[in-house]
Short mmCIF file of the C-alpha atoms (twelve columns), coordinates in Angstrom:
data_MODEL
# 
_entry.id   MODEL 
# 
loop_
_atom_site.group_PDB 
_atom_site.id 
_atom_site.type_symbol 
_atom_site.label_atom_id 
_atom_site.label_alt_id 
_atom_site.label_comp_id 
_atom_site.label_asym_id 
_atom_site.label_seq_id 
_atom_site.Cartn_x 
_atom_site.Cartn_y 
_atom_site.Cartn_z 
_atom_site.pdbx_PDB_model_num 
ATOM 1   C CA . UNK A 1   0.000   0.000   0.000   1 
ATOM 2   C CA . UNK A 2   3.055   2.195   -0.492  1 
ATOM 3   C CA . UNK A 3   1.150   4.789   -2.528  1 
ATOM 4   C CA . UNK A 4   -2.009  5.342   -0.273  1 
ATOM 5   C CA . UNK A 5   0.583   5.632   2.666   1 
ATOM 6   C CA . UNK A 6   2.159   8.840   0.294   1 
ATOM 7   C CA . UNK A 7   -1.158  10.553  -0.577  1 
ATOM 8   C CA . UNK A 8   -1.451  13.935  1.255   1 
ATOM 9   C CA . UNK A 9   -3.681  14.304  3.486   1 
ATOM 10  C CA . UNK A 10  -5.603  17.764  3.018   1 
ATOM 11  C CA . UNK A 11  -8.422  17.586  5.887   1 
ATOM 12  C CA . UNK A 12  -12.103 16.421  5.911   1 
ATOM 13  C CA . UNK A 13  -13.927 18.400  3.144   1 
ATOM 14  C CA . UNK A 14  -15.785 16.267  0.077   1 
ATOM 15  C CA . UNK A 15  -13.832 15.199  -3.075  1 
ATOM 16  C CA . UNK A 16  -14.218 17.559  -5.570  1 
ATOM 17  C CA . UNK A 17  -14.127 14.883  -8.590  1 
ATOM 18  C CA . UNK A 18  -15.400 13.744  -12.152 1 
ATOM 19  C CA . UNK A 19  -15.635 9.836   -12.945 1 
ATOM 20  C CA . UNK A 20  -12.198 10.562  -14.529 1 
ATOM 21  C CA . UNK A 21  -10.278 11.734  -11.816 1 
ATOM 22  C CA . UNK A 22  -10.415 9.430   -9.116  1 
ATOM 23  C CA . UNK A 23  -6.185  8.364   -8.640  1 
ATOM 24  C CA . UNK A 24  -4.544  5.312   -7.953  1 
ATOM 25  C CA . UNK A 25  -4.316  5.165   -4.358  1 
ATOM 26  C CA . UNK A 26  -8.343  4.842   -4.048  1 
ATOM 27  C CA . UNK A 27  -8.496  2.077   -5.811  1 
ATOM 28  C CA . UNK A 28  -5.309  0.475   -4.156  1 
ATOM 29  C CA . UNK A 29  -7.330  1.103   -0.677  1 
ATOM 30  C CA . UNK A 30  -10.172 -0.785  -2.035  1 
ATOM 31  C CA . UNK A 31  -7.934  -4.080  -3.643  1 
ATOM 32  C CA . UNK A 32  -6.232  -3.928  -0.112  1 
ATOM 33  C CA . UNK A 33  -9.683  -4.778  1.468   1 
ATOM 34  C CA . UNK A 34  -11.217 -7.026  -0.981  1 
ATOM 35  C CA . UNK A 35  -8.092  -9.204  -0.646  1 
ATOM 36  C CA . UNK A 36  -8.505  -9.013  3.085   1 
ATOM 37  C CA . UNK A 37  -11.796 -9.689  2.901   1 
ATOM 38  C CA . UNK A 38  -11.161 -12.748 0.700   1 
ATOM 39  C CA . UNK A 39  -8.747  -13.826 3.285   1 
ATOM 40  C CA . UNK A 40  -10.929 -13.782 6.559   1 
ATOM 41  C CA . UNK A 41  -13.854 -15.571 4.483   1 
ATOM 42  C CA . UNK A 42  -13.032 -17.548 2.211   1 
ATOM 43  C CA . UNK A 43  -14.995 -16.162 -0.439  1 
ATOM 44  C CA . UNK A 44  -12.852 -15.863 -3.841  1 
ATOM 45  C CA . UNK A 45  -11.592 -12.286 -4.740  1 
ATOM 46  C CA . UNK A 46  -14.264 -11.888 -7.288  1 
ATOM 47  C CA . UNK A 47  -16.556 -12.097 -5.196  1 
ATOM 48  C CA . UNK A 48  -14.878 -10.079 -2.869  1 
ATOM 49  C CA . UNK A 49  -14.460 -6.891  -5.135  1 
ATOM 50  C CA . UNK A 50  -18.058 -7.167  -6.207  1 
ATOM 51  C CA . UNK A 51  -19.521 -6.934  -2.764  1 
ATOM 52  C CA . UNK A 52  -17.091 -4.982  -0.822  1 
ATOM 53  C CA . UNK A 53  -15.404 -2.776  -2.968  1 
ATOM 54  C CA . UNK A 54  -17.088 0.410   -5.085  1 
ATOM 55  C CA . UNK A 55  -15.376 -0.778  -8.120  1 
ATOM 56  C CA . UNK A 56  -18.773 -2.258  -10.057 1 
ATOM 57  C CA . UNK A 57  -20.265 1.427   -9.519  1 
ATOM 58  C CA . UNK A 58  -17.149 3.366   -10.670 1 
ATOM 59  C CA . UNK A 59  -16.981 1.447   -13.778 1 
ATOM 60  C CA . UNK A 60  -20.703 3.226   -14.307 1 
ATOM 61  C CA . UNK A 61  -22.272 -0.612  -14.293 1 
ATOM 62  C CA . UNK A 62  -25.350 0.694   -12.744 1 
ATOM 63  C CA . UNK A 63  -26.046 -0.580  -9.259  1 
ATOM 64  C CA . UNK A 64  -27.007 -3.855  -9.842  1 
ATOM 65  C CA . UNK A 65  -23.718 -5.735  -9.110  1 
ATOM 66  C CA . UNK A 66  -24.386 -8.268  -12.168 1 
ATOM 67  C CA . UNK A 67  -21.504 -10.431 -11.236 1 
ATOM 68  C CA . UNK A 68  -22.074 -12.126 -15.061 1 
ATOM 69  C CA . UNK A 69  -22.081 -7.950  -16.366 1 
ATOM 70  C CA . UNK A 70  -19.577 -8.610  -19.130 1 
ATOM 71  C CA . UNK A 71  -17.769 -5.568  -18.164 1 
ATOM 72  C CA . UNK A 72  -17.211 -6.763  -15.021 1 
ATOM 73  C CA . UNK A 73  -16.015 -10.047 -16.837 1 
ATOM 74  C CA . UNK A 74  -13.611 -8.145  -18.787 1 
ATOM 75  C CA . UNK A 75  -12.684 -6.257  -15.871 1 
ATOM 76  C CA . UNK A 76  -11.800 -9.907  -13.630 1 
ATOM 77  C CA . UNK A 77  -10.469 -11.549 -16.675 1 
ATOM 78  C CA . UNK A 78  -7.387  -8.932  -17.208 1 
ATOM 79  C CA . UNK A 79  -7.208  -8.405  -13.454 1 
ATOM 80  C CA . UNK A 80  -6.080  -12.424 -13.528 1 
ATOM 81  C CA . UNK A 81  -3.577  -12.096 -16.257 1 
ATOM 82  C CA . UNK A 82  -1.636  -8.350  -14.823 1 
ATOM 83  C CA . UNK A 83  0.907   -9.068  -12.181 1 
ATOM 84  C CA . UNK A 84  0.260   -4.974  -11.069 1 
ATOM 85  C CA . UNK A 85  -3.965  -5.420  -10.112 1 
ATOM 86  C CA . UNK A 86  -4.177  -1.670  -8.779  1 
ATOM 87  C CA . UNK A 87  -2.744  -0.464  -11.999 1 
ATOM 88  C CA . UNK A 88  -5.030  -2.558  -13.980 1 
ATOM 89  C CA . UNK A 89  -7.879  -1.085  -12.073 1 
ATOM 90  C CA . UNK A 90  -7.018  1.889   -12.904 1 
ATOM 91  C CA . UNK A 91  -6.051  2.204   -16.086 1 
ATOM 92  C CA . UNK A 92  -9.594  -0.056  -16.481 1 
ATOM 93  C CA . UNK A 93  -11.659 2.512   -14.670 1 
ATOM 94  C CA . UNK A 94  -10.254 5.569   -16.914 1 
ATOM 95  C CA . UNK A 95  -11.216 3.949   -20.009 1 
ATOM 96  C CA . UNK A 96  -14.814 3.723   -18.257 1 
ATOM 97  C CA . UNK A 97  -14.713 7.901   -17.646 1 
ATOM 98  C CA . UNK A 98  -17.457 8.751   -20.145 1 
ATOM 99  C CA . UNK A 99  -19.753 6.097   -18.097 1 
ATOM 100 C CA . UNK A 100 -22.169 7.322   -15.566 1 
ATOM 101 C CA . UNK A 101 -21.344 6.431   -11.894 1 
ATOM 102 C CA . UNK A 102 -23.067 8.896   -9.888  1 
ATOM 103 C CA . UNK A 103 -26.875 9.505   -9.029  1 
ATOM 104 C CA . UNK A 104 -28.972 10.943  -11.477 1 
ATOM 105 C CA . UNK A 105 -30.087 13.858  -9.883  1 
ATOM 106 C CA . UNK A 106 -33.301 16.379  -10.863 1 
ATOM 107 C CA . UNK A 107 -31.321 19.511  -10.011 1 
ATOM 108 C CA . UNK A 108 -27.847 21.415  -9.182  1 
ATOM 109 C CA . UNK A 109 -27.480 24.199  -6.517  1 
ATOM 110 C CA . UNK A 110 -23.699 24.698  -5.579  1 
ATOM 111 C CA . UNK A 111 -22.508 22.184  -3.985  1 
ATOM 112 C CA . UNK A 112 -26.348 20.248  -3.232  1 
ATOM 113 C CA . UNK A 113 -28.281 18.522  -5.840  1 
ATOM 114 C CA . UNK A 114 -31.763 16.124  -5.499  1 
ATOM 115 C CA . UNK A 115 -32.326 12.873  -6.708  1 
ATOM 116 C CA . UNK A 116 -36.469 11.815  -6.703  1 
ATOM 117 C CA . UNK A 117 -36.051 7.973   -6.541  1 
ATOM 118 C CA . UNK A 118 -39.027 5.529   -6.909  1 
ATOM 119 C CA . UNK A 119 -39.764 5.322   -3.773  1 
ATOM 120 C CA . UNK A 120 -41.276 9.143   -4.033  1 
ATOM 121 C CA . UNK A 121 -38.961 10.506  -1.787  1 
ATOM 122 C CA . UNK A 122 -36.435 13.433  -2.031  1 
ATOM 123 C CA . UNK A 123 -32.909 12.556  -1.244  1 
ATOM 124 C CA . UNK A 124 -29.656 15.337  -1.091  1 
ATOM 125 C CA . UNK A 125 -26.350 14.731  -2.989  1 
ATOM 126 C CA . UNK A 126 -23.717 16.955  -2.095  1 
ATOM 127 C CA . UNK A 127 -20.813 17.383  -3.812  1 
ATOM 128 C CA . UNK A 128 -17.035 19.745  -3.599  1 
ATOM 129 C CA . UNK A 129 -18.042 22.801  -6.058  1 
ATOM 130 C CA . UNK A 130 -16.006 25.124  -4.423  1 
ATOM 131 C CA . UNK A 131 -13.088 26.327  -6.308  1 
ATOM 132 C CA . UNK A 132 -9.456  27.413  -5.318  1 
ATOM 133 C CA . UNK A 133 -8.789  24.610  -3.138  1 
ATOM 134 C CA . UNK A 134 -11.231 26.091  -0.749  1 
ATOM 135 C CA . UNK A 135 -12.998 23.609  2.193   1 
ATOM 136 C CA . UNK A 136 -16.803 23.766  0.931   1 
ATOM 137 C CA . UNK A 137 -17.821 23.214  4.975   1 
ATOM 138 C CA . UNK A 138 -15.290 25.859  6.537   1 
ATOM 139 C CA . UNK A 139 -17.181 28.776  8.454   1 
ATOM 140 C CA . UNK A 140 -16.295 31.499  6.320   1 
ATOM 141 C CA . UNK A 141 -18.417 29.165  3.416   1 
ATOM 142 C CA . UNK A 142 -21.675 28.648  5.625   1 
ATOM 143 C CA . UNK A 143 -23.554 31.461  4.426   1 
ATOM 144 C CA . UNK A 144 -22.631 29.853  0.971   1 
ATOM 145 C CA . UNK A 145 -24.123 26.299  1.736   1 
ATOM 146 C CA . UNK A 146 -27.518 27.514  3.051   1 
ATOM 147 C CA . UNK A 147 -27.915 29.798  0.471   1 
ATOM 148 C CA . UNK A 148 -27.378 26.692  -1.693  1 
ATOM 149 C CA . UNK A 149 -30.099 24.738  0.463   1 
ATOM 150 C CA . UNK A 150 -32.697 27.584  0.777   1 
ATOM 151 C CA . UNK A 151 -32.734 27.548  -3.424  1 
ATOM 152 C CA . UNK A 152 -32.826 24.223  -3.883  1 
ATOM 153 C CA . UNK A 153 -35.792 23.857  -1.414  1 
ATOM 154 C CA . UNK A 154 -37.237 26.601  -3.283  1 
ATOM 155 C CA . UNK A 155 -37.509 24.801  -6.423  1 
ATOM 156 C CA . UNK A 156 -38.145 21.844  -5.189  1 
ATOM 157 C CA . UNK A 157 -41.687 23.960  -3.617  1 
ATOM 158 C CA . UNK A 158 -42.285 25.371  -7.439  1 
ATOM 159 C CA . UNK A 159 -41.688 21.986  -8.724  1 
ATOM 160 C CA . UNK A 160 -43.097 19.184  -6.391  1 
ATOM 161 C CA . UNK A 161 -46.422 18.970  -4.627  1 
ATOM 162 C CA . UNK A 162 -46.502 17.866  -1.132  1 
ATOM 163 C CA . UNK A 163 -46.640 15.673  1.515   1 
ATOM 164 C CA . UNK A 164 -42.266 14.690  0.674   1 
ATOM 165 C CA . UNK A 165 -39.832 13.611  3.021   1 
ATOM 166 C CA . UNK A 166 -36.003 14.168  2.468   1 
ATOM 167 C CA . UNK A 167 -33.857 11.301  3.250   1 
ATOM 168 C CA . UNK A 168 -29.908 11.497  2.676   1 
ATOM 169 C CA . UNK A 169 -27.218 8.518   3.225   1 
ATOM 170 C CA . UNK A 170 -23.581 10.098  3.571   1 
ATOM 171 C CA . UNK A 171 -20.893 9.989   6.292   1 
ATOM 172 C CA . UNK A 172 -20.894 13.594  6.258   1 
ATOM 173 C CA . UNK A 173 -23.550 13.399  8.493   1 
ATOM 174 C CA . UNK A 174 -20.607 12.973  11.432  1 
ATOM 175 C CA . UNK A 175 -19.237 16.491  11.062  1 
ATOM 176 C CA . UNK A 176 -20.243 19.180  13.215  1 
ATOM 177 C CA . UNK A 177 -19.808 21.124  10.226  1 
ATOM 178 C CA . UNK A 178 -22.011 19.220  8.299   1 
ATOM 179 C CA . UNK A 179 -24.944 19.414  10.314  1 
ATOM 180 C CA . UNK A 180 -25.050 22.679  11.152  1 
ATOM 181 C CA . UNK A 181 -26.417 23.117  7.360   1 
ATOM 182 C CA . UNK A 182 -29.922 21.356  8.363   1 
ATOM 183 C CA . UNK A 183 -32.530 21.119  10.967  1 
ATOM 184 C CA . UNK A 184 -32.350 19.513  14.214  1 
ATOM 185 C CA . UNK A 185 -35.569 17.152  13.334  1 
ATOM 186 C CA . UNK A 186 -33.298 15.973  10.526  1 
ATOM 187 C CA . UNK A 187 -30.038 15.197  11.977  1 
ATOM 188 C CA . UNK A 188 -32.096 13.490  15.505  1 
ATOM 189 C CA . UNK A 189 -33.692 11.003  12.852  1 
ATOM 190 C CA . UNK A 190 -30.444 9.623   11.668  1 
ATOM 191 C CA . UNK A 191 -29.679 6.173   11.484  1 
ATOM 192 C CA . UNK A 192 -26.475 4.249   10.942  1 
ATOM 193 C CA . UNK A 193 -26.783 2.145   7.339   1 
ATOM 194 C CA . UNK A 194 -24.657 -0.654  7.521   1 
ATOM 195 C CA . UNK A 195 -23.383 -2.934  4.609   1 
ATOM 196 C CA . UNK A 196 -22.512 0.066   2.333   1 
ATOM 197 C CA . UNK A 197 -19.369 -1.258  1.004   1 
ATOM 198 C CA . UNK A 198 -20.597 -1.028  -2.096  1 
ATOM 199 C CA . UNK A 199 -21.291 2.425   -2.544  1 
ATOM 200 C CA . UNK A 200 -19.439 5.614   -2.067  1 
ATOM 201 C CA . UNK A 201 -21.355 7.612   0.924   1 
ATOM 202 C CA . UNK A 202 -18.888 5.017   2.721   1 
ATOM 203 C CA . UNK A 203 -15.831 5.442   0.903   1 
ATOM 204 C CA . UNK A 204 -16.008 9.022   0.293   1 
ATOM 205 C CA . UNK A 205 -14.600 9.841   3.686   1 
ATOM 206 C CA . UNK A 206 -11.324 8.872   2.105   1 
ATOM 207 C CA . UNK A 207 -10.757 10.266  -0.289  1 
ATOM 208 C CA . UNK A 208 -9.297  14.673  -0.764  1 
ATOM 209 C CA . UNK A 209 -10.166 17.321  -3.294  1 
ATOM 210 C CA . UNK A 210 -7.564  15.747  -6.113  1 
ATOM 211 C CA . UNK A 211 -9.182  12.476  -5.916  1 
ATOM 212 C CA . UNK A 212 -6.264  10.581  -3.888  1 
ATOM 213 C CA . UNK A 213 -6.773  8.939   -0.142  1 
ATOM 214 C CA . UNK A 214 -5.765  10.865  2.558   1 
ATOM 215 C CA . UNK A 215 -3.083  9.955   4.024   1 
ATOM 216 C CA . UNK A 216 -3.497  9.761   8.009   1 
ATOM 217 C CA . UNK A 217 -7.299  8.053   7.693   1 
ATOM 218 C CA . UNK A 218 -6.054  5.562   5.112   1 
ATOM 219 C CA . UNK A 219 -3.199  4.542   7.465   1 
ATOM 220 C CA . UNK A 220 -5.810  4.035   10.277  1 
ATOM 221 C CA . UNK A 221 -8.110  2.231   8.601   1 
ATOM 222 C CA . UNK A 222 -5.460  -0.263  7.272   1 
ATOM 223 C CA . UNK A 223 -3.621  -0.589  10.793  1 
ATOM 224 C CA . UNK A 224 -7.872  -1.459  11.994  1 
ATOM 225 C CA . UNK A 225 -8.531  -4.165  9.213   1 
ATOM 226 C CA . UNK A 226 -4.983  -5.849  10.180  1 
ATOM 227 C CA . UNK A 227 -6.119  -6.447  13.153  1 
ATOM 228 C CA . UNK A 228 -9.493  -8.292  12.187  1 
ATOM 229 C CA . UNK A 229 -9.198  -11.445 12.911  1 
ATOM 230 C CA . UNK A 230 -12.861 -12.312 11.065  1 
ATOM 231 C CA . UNK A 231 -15.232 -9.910  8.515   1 
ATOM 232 C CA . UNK A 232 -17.595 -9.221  10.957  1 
ATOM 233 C CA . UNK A 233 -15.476 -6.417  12.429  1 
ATOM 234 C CA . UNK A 234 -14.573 -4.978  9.677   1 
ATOM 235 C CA . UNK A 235 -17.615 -2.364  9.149   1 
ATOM 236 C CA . UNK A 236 -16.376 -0.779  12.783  1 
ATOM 237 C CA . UNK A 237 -13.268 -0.353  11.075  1 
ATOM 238 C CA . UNK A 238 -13.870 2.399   8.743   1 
ATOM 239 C CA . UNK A 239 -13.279 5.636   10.823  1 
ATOM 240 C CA . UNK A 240 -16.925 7.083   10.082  1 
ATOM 241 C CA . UNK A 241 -20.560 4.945   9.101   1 
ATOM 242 C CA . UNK A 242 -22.788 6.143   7.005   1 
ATOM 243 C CA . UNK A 243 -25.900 8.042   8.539   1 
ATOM 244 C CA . UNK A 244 -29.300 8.384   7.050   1 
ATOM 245 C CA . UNK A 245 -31.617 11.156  8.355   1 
ATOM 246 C CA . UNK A 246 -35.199 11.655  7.014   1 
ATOM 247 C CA . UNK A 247 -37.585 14.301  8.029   1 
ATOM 248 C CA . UNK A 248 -41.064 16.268  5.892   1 
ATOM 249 C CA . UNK A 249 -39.940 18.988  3.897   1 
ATOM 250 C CA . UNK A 250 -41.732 21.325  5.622   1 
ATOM 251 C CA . UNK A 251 -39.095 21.130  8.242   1 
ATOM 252 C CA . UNK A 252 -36.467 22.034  5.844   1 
ATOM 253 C CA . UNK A 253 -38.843 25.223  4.558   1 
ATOM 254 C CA . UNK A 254 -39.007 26.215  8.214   1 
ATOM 255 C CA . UNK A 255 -35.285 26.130  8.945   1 
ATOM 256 C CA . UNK A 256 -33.868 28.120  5.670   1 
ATOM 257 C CA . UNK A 257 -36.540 30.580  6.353   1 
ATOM 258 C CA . UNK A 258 -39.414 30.018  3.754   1 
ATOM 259 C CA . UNK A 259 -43.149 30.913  3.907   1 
ATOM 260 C CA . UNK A 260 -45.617 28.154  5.388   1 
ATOM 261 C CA . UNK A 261 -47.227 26.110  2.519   1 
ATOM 262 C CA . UNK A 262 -50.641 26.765  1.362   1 
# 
């Protein structure tokens, strides 16, 4: 793990990054722990990237973790025949860059998007758009991030009748400086989701502005899993979980300040 062990390590603010510009050390943190996985279960490496890596998502395969996707095949096959497997995953996932791997999402303000999924309720995204190599949660950017919030809640009133609930999934939700951008009924709801190794509101917390891992949680995390001596503990290794609040969205007009519905 020599290169995630060099990545700087530039603080606790959200990757900034397209589907292209995820580097090398992420997806060396992620081979590390699908071949530890493998090791404490049994279960073959394949099997092991698939279900406890975000690799199948970054490659834009959807989420439906088609173990017989033949991308995925294509993907496994050359990882058997390369002596170098981060490299290979890699250089496989830029060739993948025009694919879609994040949500789709109904609209953009700043750094906070929405996503209505099937099940008819409204969930956040948030995302790095600050530019300058700014923090998109420091103080001096709070203003900034409800401002974001009170338009986006504003559309979402000109464009979507009610009763909605918003529900988000992201570690974020274990920074002070996090919550302090929504209401208290929100953040009280939250819930830990476990089993996300799949998905990036898990692996996120790793990764800086320029796409790398950051150095000092990467190191921690890897010292954690070493000392696992079965898979069950390794969820609790992972320095934050992923939280999911939920609350109406007349909570949400209440806190940023906009009139009572009709």
């Amino acid at each position: 793990m020599s290169s995630v062990m060099s990545a700087p390590d530039n603080g606790l603010d959200r990757p900034r990054v397209s589907q292209s510009h995820y580097g090398r050390s992420f997806f060396e943190l992620q081979l590390h722990f699908a071949r530890t996985v493998a090791a404490l279960s049994g279960m073959s490496l394949a099997r092991a990237l698939l279900q406890y890596t975000n690799l199948y998502v970054r490659f834009g395969l959807g989420r439906a973790f088609d173990p017989d996707h033949p991308t995925w095949r294509e993907y496994l096959a050359g990882l058997a025949r390369v002596d170098d497997g981060v490299e290979w995953t890699h250089r496989f996932y830029l060739t993948r860059s025009d694919a879609r791997a994040g949500p789709a999402v109904a609209a953009t303000f700043g750094c906070f998007s929405y996503a209505l999924p099937a099940d008819g309720r409204l969930r956040l995204h948030f995302r790095n758009a600050e530019t300058g190599g700014r923090s998109p949660l420091a103080i001096e950017g709070m203003e900034r991030r409800v401002a974001e919030l009170r338009a986006l809640f504003l559309h979402v009133r000109q464009s979507l009748r009610e009763p909605l609930r918003v529900v988000g999934a992201s570690w974020l939700y274990n920074l002070p400086a996090y919550r302090r951008l929504f209401p208290d009924s929100y953040l009280a709801s939250a819930r830990v989701l476990g089993g996300r190794f799949q998905h990036m509101p898990l692996w996120g917390q790793f990764v800086d502005r320029h796409g790398e891992v950051r150095n000092t949680m990467a190191r921690s995390f890897l010292e954690r899993v070493e000392r696992q001596a079965s898979v069950g503990g390794l969820e609790e290794c992972f320095p934050f979980q992923v939280l999911s609040p939920e609350a109406p969205v007349r909570d949400f007009d209440a806190f940023y300040g906009l009139p009572e519905r009709r």
